[in-house]
Amino acid sequence: MAKIKILIVEDESIIALNLKETLIDLGYEPCGVAPNKCKTMKILENGVVPDLILMDIYLKGPTTGIELAKELKISMPQIPVVFLTANSEIATIKKASETFAYGYILKPYKKSNLHAAIEIALSKAKEDNEKNLKLNAIENVNKTLIHQLELNNEQKSRTIQLKYGYLYDKEKEILYYGDEPVKLTTKELKIIKYLCESPGHNVSQEQLEYAIWQDEPAGYAAFRSVLFRLRNKVHKDLISNQNNTGYKIELF
């Protein structure tokens, strides 16, 4: 069974190291340590997808932990954040609560309290994510069906109905979520387009790299970065990894 991956965002190196060792003792997998927003985003853009983030409320630099958590709530809403803080003031906790954090741990922390806070956060986040996925899927499947009914026969022949409420228009080269176009970059759209040219079939990473960069593939790291950003804009299971041999887009 795969270990739970936890990203540590803490600017005090001694505390960060102690957290890392404690997480390992508790059976978790620390998947990165970042002292600020810049390093955090670099880790995430390199394809690391944590199951939970431990975030210091007061990070040094222009962006605080609370501000970073708010940004991540928009771009990666499925990942729970648990705050680390030496400040128990009501005003601070109230401000942090606006990020919909899944827990708070006071420094210095006890190992048992850390463990309990992480497990409660993971359980609650799993419940929330499953509920949101079901609601979004139902809502957008309905929108897609309505959209399909409104299309004439000629238009239907140029569209591909995908899972989770998505529809791809081959002629316009637009991905719809329900009846709304999904805002994608040129490179992200090239991945969708190429996968939709072989709907339901496995496509290798090399083929996708060629589709994006033509004769000058940029390499694994660059591809993972584009794919990471794309997956944060669509349903997490719309593009599946086929046993590390390639990728497939899921049909309705």
CSV table of C-alpha atoms in Angstrom, one decimal:
chain,number,residue,atom,x,y,z
A,1,MET,CA,0.0,0.0,0.0
A,2,ALA,CA,1.4,3.4,-1.0
A,3,LYS,CA,2.4,5.7,1.8
A,4,ILE,CA,0.6,9.0,2.5
A,5,LYS,CA,2.7,11.8,0.9
A,6,ILE,CA,3.0,15.0,3.0
A,7,LEU,CA,4.6,18.3,1.8
A,8,ILE,CA,6.2,20.3,4.6
A,9,VAL,CA,6.2,24.1,4.2
A,10,GLU,CA,8.2,25.5,7.1
A,11,ASP,CA,10.9,28.2,7.0
A,12,GLU,CA,12.7,27.1,10.3
A,13,SER,CA,15.1,24.4,9.1
A,14,ILE,CA,15.4,22.7,12.5
A,15,ILE,CA,11.6,22.4,12.9
A,16,ALA,CA,11.3,21.3,9.2
A,17,LEU,CA,13.9,18.5,9.8
A,18,ASN,CA,12.2,17.5,13.0
A,19,LEU,CA,8.8,17.3,11.2
A,20,LYS,CA,10.4,15.2,8.5
A,21,GLU,CA,11.8,12.7,10.9
A,22,THR,CA,8.6,12.6,12.9
A,23,LEU,CA,6.5,11.9,9.8
A,24,ILE,CA,8.8,9.1,8.8
A,25,ASP,CA,8.4,7.6,12.3
A,26,LEU,CA,4.6,7.8,11.9
A,27,GLY,CA,4.7,5.9,8.6
A,28,TYR,CA,4.2,8.9,6.2
A,29,GLU,CA,6.3,9.9,3.2
A,30,PRO,CA,7.6,13.4,3.3
A,31,CYS,CA,7.6,14.3,-0.4
A,32,GLY,CA,9.3,17.7,-0.1
A,33,VAL,CA,10.4,20.5,2.3
A,34,ALA,CA,9.9,24.1,1.3
A,35,PRO,CA,10.7,27.3,3.2
A,36,ASN,CA,8.5,29.7,1.1
A,37,LYS,CA,6.0,30.1,-1.7
A,38,CYS,CA,8.5,30.0,-4.5
A,39,LYS,CA,10.0,26.6,-3.5
A,40,THR,CA,6.5,25.2,-2.7
A,41,MET,CA,5.3,26.0,-6.2
A,42,LYS,CA,8.5,24.6,-7.8
A,43,ILE,CA,8.0,21.3,-6.0
A,44,LEU,CA,4.3,21.1,-7.1
A,45,GLU,CA,5.0,22.1,-10.7
A,46,ASN,CA,7.6,19.3,-10.9
A,47,GLY,CA,4.7,16.8,-10.6
A,48,VAL,CA,4.7,16.1,-6.9
A,49,VAL,CA,1.2,15.6,-5.7
A,50,PRO,CA,1.0,15.5,-1.9
A,51,ASP,CA,-2.0,14.0,0.0
A,52,LEU,CA,-1.7,16.7,2.6
A,53,ILE,CA,0.3,19.9,3.2
A,54,LEU,CA,1.7,21.0,6.6
A,55,MET,CA,1.9,24.8,6.4
A,56,ASP,CA,3.6,27.2,8.8
A,57,ILE,CA,1.2,30.2,9.2
A,58,TYR,CA,4.1,32.7,9.4
A,59,LEU,CA,6.4,32.1,6.5
A,60,LYS,CA,9.3,34.5,5.9
A,61,GLY,CA,9.0,36.4,2.7
A,62,PRO,CA,6.4,38.3,0.8
A,63,THR,CA,3.8,35.5,1.1
A,64,THR,CA,2.5,34.2,4.4
A,65,GLY,CA,1.3,30.7,5.0
A,66,ILE,CA,-2.3,31.9,5.1
A,67,GLU,CA,-1.9,33.7,1.8
A,68,LEU,CA,-0.3,30.7,0.2
A,69,ALA,CA,-3.0,28.4,1.5
A,70,LYS,CA,-5.6,30.6,-0.1
A,71,GLU,CA,-3.9,30.4,-3.4
A,72,LEU,CA,-3.6,26.6,-3.2
A,73,LYS,CA,-7.2,26.3,-2.2
A,74,ILE,CA,-8.1,27.8,-5.7
A,75,SER,CA,-5.5,25.8,-7.8
A,76,MET,CA,-5.5,22.5,-5.8
A,77,PRO,CA,-8.7,22.4,-3.7
A,78,GLN,CA,-8.5,18.7,-3.2
A,79,ILE,CA,-5.3,18.8,-1.1
A,80,PRO,CA,-6.0,19.5,2.6
A,81,VAL,CA,-3.8,22.0,4.5
A,82,VAL,CA,-3.0,21.7,8.2
A,83,PHE,CA,-1.5,24.8,9.8
A,84,LEU,CA,1.5,24.9,12.1
A,85,THR,CA,1.6,27.9,14.4
A,86,ALA,CA,3.2,29.1,17.6
A,87,ASN,CA,0.4,31.7,17.9
A,88,SER,CA,-2.9,30.7,19.5
A,89,GLU,CA,-4.5,34.1,19.3
A,90,ILE,CA,-8.2,34.0,18.2
A,91,ALA,CA,-7.6,36.7,15.5
A,92,THR,CA,-4.9,34.6,13.8
A,93,ILE,CA,-6.9,31.4,13.9
A,94,LYS,CA,-10.0,33.2,12.6
A,95,LYS,CA,-7.9,34.6,9.7
A,96,ALA,CA,-6.5,31.2,8.9
A,97,SER,CA,-10.0,29.6,9.0
A,98,GLU,CA,-10.9,31.7,5.9
A,99,THR,CA,-8.7,29.3,3.9
A,100,PHE,CA,-10.9,26.3,5.0
A,101,ALA,CA,-7.9,24.6,6.6
A,102,TYR,CA,-8.4,21.1,7.9
A,103,GLY,CA,-6.6,21.6,11.2
A,104,TYR,CA,-4.2,23.5,13.4
A,105,ILE,CA,-1.2,22.3,15.3
A,106,LEU,CA,0.4,24.4,18.0
A,107,LYS,CA,4.2,24.5,18.3
A,108,PRO,CA,5.9,22.9,20.1
A,109,TYR,CA,3.8,19.9,19.0
A,110,LYS,CA,3.4,16.5,20.5
A,111,LYS,CA,3.9,13.5,18.2
A,112,SER,CA,0.5,12.1,19.1
A,113,ASN,CA,-1.3,15.4,18.4
A,114,LEU,CA,0.4,15.7,15.0
A,115,HIS,CA,-0.6,12.2,14.1
A,116,ALA,CA,-4.2,12.8,15.2
A,117,ALA,CA,-4.5,16.1,13.3
A,118,ILE,CA,-3.2,14.5,10.1
A,119,GLU,CA,-5.5,11.5,10.2
A,120,ILE,CA,-8.5,13.7,11.0
A,121,ALA,CA,-7.7,16.0,8.1
A,122,LEU,CA,-7.1,13.2,5.6
A,123,SER,CA,-10.4,11.6,6.6
A,124,LYS,CA,-12.4,14.8,6.3
A,125,ALA,CA,-10.7,15.8,3.0
A,126,LYS,CA,-11.5,12.4,1.5
A,127,GLU,CA,-15.1,12.7,2.5
A,128,ASP,CA,-15.3,16.3,1.1
A,129,ASN,CA,-13.6,15.4,-2.2
A,130,GLU,CA,-15.8,12.4,-2.9
A,131,LYS,CA,-18.9,14.5,-2.2
A,132,ASN,CA,-17.7,17.4,-4.4
A,133,LEU,CA,-16.7,15.0,-7.2
A,134,LYS,CA,-20.1,13.3,-7.2
A,135,LEU,CA,-22.0,16.7,-7.2
A,136,ASN,CA,-19.8,18.2,-9.9
A,137,ALA,CA,-20.1,15.0,-12.1
A,138,ILE,CA,-23.9,14.9,-11.8
A,139,GLU,CA,-24.2,18.7,-12.5
A,140,ASN,CA,-21.9,18.6,-15.5
A,141,VAL,CA,-23.1,15.4,-17.0
A,142,ASN,CA,-26.5,17.0,-17.1
A,143,LYS,CA,-25.1,20.1,-18.7
A,144,THR,CA,-23.3,18.0,-21.3
A,145,LEU,CA,-26.4,16.0,-22.1
A,146,ILE,CA,-28.3,19.3,-22.6
A,147,HIS,CA,-25.5,20.6,-24.8
A,148,GLN,CA,-25.6,17.4,-26.8
A,149,LEU,CA,-29.3,17.7,-27.4
A,150,GLU,CA,-28.9,21.2,-28.7
A,151,LEU,CA,-26.3,20.1,-31.2
A,152,ASN,CA,-27.5,19.2,-34.7
A,153,ASN,CA,-26.3,16.0,-36.4
A,154,GLU,CA,-23.3,17.7,-38.2
A,155,GLN,CA,-22.1,19.2,-34.9
A,156,LYS,CA,-22.5,15.8,-33.1
A,157,SER,CA,-20.2,14.2,-35.6
A,158,ARG,CA,-17.4,16.6,-34.7
A,159,THR,CA,-17.7,16.2,-30.9
A,160,ILE,CA,-16.4,13.5,-28.5
A,161,GLN,CA,-18.3,13.0,-25.2
A,162,LEU,CA,-15.9,12.4,-22.3
A,163,LYS,CA,-16.4,11.3,-18.7
A,164,TYR,CA,-17.1,13.6,-15.8
A,165,GLY,CA,-19.2,16.1,-17.8
A,166,TYR,CA,-16.5,17.0,-20.5
A,167,LEU,CA,-17.1,17.4,-24.2
A,168,TYR,CA,-14.4,17.9,-26.9
A,169,ASP,CA,-15.2,19.8,-30.1
A,170,LYS,CA,-12.7,18.5,-32.7
A,171,GLU,CA,-13.4,21.2,-35.3
A,172,LYS,CA,-13.2,24.1,-32.9
A,173,GLU,CA,-10.5,22.4,-30.8
A,174,ILE,CA,-12.3,23.4,-27.6
A,175,LEU,CA,-12.8,21.3,-24.4
A,176,TYR,CA,-16.1,22.0,-22.7
A,177,TYR,CA,-17.0,21.3,-19.1
A,178,GLY,CA,-20.8,21.1,-19.2
A,179,ASP,CA,-21.5,24.0,-21.6
A,180,GLU,CA,-18.6,26.2,-20.6
A,181,PRO,CA,-15.2,26.2,-22.4
A,182,VAL,CA,-12.2,25.1,-20.2
A,183,LYS,CA,-9.4,27.7,-20.3
A,184,LEU,CA,-6.3,25.9,-21.4
A,185,THR,CA,-2.9,26.9,-22.7
A,186,THR,CA,-1.8,26.0,-26.2
A,187,LYS,CA,0.4,23.1,-24.9
A,188,GLU,CA,-2.3,21.8,-22.5
A,189,LEU,CA,-4.9,21.8,-25.4
A,190,LYS,CA,-2.4,19.9,-27.6
A,191,ILE,CA,-2.4,17.1,-25.1
A,192,ILE,CA,-6.2,17.0,-25.0
A,193,LYS,CA,-6.4,17.2,-28.8
A,194,TYR,CA,-3.9,14.3,-29.3
A,195,LEU,CA,-5.6,12.1,-26.8
A,196,CYS,CA,-9.0,12.7,-28.4
A,197,GLU,CA,-7.5,11.6,-31.7
A,198,SER,CA,-7.2,8.2,-30.2
A,199,PRO,CA,-10.2,8.2,-27.7
A,200,GLY,CA,-10.1,5.4,-25.2
A,201,HIS,CA,-6.7,4.2,-26.4
A,202,ASN,CA,-3.3,4.3,-24.8
A,203,VAL,CA,-0.9,7.1,-26.0
A,204,SER,CA,2.8,7.0,-25.1
A,205,GLN,CA,4.5,9.9,-23.4
A,206,GLU,CA,6.9,10.2,-26.3
A,207,GLN,CA,3.9,10.7,-28.7
A,208,LEU,CA,2.5,13.4,-26.5
A,209,GLU,CA,5.8,15.2,-26.2
A,210,TYR,CA,6.1,15.2,-30.0
A,211,ALA,CA,2.5,16.6,-30.3
A,212,ILE,CA,3.5,19.5,-28.0
A,213,TRP,CA,7.0,20.3,-29.2
A,214,GLN,CA,7.1,18.7,-32.6
A,215,ASP,CA,10.8,18.0,-33.6
A,216,GLU,CA,12.3,19.3,-30.4
A,217,PRO,CA,10.8,17.5,-27.3
A,218,ALA,CA,11.6,19.4,-24.2
A,219,GLY,CA,12.1,16.3,-22.0
A,220,TYR,CA,10.4,14.5,-19.1
A,221,ALA,CA,10.4,17.4,-16.6
A,222,ALA,CA,8.9,19.9,-19.0
A,223,PHE,CA,6.2,17.4,-20.0
A,224,ARG,CA,5.3,16.6,-16.4
A,225,SER,CA,5.0,20.3,-15.7
A,226,VAL,CA,2.5,20.8,-18.5
A,227,LEU,CA,0.6,17.7,-17.6
A,228,PHE,CA,0.5,18.8,-13.9
A,229,ARG,CA,-1.0,22.1,-14.8
A,230,LEU,CA,-3.6,20.5,-17.1
A,231,ARG,CA,-4.7,18.0,-14.5
A,232,ASN,CA,-5.3,20.8,-12.0
A,233,LYS,CA,-7.8,22.3,-14.5
A,234,VAL,CA,-9.8,19.2,-15.2
A,235,HIS,CA,-11.2,16.2,-13.3
A,236,LYS,CA,-8.2,14.3,-11.8
A,237,ASP,CA,-9.3,11.0,-13.5
A,238,LEU,CA,-10.1,12.4,-16.9
A,239,ILE,CA,-6.6,11.6,-18.1
A,240,SER,CA,-5.4,8.3,-16.7
A,241,ASN,CA,-1.9,6.9,-16.5
A,242,GLN,CA,-1.9,3.4,-18.0
A,243,ASN,CA,0.6,1.5,-15.7
A,244,ASN,CA,3.3,4.1,-16.5
A,245,THR,CA,3.2,3.1,-20.2
A,246,GLY,CA,1.2,6.0,-21.5
A,247,TYR,CA,-1.9,8.1,-21.1
A,248,LYS,CA,-5.6,7.7,-22.0
A,249,ILE,CA,-8.5,10.1,-22.0
A,250,GLU,CA,-11.7,8.6,-20.5
A,251,LEU,CA,-14.8,8.4,-22.7
A,252,PHE,CA,-18.3,8.8,-21.4
